[in-house]
PDB file of C-alpha atoms in Angstrom:
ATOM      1  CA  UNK F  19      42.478 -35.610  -9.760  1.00  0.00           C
ATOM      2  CA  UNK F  20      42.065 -34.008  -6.389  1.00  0.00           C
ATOM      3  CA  UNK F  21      44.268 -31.518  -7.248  1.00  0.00           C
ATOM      4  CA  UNK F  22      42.048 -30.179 -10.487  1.00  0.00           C
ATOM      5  CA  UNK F  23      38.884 -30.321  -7.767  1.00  0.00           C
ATOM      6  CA  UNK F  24      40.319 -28.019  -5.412  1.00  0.00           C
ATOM      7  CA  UNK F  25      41.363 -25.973  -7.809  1.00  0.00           C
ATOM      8  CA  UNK F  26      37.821 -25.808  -9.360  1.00  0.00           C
ATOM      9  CA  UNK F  27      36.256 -25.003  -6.073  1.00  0.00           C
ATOM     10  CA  UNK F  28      38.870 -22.387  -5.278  1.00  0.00           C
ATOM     11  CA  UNK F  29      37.938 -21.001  -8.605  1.00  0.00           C
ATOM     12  CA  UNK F  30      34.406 -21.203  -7.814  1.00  0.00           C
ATOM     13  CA  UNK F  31      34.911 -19.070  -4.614  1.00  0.00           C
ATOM     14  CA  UNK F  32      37.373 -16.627  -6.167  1.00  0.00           C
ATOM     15  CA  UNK F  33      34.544 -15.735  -9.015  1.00  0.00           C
ATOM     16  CA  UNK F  34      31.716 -15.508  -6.550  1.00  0.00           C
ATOM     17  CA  UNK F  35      33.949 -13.414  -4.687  1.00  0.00           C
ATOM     18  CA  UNK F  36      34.630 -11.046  -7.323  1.00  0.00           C
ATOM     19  CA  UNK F  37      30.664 -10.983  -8.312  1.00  0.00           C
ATOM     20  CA  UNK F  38      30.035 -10.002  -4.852  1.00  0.00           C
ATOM     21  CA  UNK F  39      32.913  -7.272  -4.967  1.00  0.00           C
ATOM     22  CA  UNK F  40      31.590  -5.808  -8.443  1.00  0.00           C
ATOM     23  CA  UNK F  41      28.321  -5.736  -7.637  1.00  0.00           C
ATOM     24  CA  UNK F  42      28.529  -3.778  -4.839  1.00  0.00           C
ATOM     25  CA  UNK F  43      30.885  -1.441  -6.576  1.00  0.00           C
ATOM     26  CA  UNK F  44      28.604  -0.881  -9.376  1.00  0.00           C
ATOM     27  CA  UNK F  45      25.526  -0.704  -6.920  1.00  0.00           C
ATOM     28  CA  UNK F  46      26.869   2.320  -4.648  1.00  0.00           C
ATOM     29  CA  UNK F  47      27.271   4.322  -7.935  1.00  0.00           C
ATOM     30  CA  UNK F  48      25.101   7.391  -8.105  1.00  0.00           C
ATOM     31  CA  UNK F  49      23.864   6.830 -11.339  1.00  0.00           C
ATOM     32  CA  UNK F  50      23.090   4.118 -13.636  1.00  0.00           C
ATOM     33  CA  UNK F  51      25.652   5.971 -16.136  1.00  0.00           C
ATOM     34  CA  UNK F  52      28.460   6.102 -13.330  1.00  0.00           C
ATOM     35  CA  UNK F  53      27.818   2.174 -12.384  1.00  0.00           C
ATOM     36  CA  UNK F  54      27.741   0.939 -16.443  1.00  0.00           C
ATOM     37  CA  UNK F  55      30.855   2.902 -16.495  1.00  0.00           C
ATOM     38  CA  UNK F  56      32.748   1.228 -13.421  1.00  0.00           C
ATOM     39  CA  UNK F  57      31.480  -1.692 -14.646  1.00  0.00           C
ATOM     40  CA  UNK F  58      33.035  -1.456 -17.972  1.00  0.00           C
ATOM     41  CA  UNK F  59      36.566  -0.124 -16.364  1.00  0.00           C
ATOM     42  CA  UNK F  60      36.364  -2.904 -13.852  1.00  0.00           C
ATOM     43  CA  UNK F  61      36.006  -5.587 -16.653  1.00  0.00           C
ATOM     44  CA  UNK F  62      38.645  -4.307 -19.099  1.00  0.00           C
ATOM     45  CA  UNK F  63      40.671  -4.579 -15.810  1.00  0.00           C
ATOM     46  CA  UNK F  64      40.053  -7.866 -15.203  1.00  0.00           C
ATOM     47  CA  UNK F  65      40.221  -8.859 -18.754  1.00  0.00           C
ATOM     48  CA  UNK F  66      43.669  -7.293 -19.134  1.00  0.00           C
ATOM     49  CA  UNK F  67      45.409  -8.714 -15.980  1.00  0.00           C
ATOM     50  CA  UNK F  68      43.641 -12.363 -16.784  1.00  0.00           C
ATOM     51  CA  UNK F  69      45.691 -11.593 -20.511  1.00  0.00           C
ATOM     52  CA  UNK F  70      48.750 -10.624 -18.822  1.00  0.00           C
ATOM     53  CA  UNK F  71      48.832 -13.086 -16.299  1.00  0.00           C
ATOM     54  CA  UNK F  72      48.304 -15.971 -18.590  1.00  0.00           C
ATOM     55  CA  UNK F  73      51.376 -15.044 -21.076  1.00  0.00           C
TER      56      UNK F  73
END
């Protein structure tokens, strides 16, 4: 069981991590435009290396 709590907390620091990162990616855009877009790439990103990474 301590095993599955570390892991959650690692987790837990990974994502907040990653929030952090985005957001200031997406808030040094110039435009709202740019920052919805880099938002979008950086997601699909994500989503695609979770996919791959889970196979």
């Amino acid at each position: 069981m301590a095993n599955a709590q570390y892991l959650l907390w690692v987790m837990i620091g990974t994502l907040t991590l990653l929030c952090i990162f985005i957001g200031v990616v997406v808030g040094r855009a110039k435009t709202p435009r740019v920052g919805f877009a880099t938002f979008a790439g950086l997601w699909v990103l994500f989503l695609l290396a979770i996919f791959l990474l889970s196979r």
